[in-house]
Coordinates of C-alpha atoms in Angstrom, one line a residue:
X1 CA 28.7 17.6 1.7
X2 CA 26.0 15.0 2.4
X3 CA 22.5 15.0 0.5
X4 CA 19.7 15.5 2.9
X5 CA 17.4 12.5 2.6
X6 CA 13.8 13.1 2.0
X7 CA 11.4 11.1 4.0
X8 CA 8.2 9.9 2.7
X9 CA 6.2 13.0 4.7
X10 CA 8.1 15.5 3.1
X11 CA 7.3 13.7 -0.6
X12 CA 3.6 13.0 0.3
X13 CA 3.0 16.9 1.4
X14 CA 4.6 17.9 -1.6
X15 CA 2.7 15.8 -4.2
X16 CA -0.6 16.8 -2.6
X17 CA 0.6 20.0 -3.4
X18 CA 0.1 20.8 0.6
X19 CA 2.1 23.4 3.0
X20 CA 3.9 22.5 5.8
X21 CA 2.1 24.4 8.1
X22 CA -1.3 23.6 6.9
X23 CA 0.0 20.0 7.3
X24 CA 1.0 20.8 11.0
X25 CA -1.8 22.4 11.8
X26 CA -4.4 19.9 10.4
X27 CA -2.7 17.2 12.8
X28 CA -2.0 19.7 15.7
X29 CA 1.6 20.1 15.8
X30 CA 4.2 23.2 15.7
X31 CA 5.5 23.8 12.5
X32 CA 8.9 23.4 13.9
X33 CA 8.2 19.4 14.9
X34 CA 7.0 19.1 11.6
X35 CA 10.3 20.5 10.1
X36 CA 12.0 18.5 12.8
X37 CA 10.7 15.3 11.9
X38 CA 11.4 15.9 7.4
X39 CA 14.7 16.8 8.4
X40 CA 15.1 13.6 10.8
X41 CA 15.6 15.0 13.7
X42 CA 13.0 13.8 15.4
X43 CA 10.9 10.0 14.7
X44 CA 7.4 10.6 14.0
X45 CA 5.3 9.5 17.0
X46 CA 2.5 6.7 16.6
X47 CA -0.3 8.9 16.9
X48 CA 0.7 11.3 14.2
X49 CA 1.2 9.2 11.9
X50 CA -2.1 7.8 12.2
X51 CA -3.6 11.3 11.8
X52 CA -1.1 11.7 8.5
X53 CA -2.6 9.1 7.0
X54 CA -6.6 9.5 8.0
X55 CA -5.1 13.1 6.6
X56 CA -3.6 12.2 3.2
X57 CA -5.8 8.8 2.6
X58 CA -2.2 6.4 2.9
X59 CA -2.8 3.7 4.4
X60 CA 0.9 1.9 4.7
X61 CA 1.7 4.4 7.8
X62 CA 5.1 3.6 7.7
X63 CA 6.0 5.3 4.1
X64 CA 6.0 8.5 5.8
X65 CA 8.8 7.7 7.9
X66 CA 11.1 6.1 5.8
X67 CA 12.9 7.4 2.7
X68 CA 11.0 6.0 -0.3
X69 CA 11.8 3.8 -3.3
X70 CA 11.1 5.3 -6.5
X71 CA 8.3 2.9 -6.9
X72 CA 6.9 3.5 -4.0
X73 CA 7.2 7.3 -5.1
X74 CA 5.1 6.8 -8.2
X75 CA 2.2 5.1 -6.6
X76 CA 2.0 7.7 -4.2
X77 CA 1.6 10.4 -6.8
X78 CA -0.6 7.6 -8.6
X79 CA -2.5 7.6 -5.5
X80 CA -3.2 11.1 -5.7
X81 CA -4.1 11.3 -9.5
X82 CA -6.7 8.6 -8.7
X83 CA -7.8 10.8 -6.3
X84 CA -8.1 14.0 -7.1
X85 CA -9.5 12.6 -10.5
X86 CA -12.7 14.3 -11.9
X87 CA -14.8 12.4 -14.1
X88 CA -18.0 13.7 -16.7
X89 CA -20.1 11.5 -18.4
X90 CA -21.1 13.1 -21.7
X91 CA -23.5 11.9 -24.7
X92 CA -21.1 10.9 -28.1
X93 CA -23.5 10.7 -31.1
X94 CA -23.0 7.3 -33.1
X95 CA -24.5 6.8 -36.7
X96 CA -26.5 3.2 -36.4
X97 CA -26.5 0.6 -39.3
X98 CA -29.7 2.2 -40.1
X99 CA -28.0 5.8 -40.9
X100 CA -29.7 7.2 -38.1
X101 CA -27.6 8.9 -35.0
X102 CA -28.0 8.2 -31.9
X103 CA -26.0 9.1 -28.4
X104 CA -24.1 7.0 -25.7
X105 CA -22.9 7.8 -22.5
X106 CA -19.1 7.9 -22.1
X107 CA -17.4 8.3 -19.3
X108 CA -14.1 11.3 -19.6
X109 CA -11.6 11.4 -17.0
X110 CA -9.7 14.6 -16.4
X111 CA -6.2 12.4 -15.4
X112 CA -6.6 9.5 -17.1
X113 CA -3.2 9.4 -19.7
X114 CA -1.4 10.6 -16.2
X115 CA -2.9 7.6 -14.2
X116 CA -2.1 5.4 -17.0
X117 CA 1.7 6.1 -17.1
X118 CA 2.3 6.1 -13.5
X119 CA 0.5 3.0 -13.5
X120 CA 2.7 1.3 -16.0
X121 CA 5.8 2.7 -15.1
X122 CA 5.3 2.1 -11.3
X123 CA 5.1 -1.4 -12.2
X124 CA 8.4 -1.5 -14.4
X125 CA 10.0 0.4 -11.6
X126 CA 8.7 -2.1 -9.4
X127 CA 9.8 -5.3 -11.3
X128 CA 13.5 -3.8 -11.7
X129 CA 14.1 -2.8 -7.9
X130 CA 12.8 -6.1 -7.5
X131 CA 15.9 -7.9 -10.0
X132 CA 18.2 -5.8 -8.5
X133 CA 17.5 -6.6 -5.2
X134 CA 17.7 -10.5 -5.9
X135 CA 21.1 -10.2 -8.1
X136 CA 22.8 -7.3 -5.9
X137 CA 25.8 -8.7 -3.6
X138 CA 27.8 -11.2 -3.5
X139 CA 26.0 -14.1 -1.3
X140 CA 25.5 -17.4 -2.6
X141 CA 21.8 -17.0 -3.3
X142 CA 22.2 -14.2 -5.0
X143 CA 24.5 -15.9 -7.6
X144 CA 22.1 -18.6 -7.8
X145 CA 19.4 -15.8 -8.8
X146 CA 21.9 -14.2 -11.5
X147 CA 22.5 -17.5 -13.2
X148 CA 18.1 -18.0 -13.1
X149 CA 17.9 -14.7 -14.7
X150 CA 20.5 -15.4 -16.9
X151 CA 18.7 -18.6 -17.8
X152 CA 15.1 -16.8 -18.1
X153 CA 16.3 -14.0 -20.5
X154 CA 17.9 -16.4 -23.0
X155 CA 14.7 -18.0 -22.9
X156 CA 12.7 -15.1 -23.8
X157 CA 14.9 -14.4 -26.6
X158 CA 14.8 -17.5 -27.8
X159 CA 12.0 -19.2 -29.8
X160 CA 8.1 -18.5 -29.2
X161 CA 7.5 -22.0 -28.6
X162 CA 10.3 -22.0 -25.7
X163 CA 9.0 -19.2 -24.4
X164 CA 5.2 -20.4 -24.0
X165 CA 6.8 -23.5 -22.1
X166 CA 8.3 -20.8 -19.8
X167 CA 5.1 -18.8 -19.7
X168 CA 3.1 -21.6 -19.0
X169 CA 5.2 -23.0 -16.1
X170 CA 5.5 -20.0 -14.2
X171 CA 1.5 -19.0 -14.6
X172 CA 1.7 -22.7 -12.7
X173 CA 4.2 -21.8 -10.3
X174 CA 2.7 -18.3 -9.3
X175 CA -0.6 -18.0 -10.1
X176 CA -2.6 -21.1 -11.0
X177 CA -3.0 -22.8 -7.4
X178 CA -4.6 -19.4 -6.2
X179 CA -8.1 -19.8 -5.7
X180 CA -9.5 -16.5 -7.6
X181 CA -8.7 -18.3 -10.5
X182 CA -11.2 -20.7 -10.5
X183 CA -13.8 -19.2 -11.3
X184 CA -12.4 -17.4 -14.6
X185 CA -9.1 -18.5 -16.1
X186 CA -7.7 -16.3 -19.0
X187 CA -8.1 -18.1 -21.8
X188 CA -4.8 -18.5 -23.3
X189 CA -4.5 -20.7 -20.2
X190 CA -7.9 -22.0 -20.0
X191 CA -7.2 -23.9 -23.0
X192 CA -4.5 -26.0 -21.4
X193 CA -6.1 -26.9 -18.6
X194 CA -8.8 -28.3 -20.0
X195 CA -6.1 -30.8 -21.5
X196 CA -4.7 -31.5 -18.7
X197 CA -1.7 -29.7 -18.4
X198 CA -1.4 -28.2 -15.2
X199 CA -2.8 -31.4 -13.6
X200 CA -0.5 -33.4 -15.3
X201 CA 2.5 -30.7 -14.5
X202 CA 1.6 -30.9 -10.2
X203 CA 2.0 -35.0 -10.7
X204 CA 5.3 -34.2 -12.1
X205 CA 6.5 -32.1 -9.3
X206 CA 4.9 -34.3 -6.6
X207 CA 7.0 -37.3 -8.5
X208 CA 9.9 -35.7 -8.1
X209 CA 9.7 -34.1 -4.8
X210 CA 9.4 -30.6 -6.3
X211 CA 6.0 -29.8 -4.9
X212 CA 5.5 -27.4 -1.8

C-alpha cells in the first residue's frame, strides 16, 4: 500500500496548530478543495496560494505545494517559534564592585532553547541533504564530488595546521570576495589579510588560470 505524501500545506496548517476548515475558510474555499488539494487531487491555484502565505507569513509560495524536505520542515516550525515567540524584559539585580546592588534589564524569551535547536539542527539537516545530493548517483560529476569529500574529511582529520590551510582557502573561495565583508572581517581572518594572504592567494589563481 502506498504512503500518502504530505504536502507542505498540510505540514504548515498543522504546525500553526490550525484546522482545516478554519484554513478554508480564512482564504474562501470549501473544506472539500482544501482536502482535495492535501490529498493531491487537485494543484493549488495561484491566487490561493498567495492568500496561504499573506495567511501563514511564508513567503516561498511554492513550499505549500510541494512535499517538503526535512530541512525545509524545521525552518518552517522555526518560522513559527520565532513567531509566536513572547518576550518580557525583567530587572536582574547585580552586586557592583562597590557591594552595592543594582538592576539591569534582561530580555526572557518564552521559546528561546526551541528556536535555538531548530536553528542548529535545520542547518545540519541542511548541510547533509546538501552532500547527499552532490555524492548521490552514479554520474561523472558526482564521483568527482565523492573523491572532493573524500579529500576534505581526511583533511579535517588530519593536523590543525592542515586544516587552517583548508579553512582559509575556502573562507577565500566562498566568502571573501563578497562585499559585506569589507566593512568587518572576523578576525581570525582579518589577521591574514592584513598580511597579504588573500591578495597574494587571487594572484595565484589568476596565474594559473583558476580565477572566475
Amino acid at each position: 500500500m502506498a504512503v500518502m505524501k504530505m504536502i507542505g500545506l498540510q505540514f504548515i496548517a498543522d504546525t500553526f496548530q490550525m484546522e482545516y476548515k478554519s484554513v478554508a475558510e480564512k482564504i474562501g474555499v470549501s473544506k472539500q478543495t482544501f482536502q482535495d488539494w492535501i490529498k493531491g487531487r487537485r494543484k493549488i491555484p495561484l491566487q490561493r496560494l498567495q492568500q496561504l502565505s499573506d495567511l501563514f507569513g511564508v513567503n516561498e509560495v511554492e513550499l505549500f505545494q510541494k512535499e517538503l524536505t526535512e530541512s525545509e520542515k524545521l525552518e518552517i516550525q522555526l518560522f513559527y517559534f520565532q513567531k509566536t515567540d513572547s518576550v518580557e524584559d525583567v530587572d536582574v539585580p547585580q552586586i557592583g564592585e562597590d557591594g552595592k546592588e543594582y538592576f539591569i534589564k534582561h530580555t526572557i524569551s518564552q521559546n528561546q532553547n526551541v528556536i535555538d535547536y531548530l536553528y542548529v539542527r535545520s542547518k545540519e539537516v541542511k548541510l547533509l541533504e546538501n552532500v547527499e545530493h552532490l555524492i548521490t548517483g552514479l554520474d561523472p560529476v558526482n564521483e568527482a564530488n565523492k573523491e572532493t569529500l573524500s579529500s576534505v574529511l581526511q583533511v579535517l582529520n588530519s593536523s590543525t595546521k592542515d586544516k587552517k590551510t583548508l579553512e582559509m582557502v575556502l573562507f577565500y573561495l566562498t566568502e571573501y570576495q563578497k562585499e559585506d565583508y569589507w566593512g568587518g572581517m572576523l578576525s581570525q581572518y582579518s589577521q591574514y589579510a592584513d598580511k597579504g594572504f588573500f591578495e597574494k592567494f587571487k594572484n595565484l589563481l589568476n596565474e594559473f588560470g583558476l580565477s572566475n
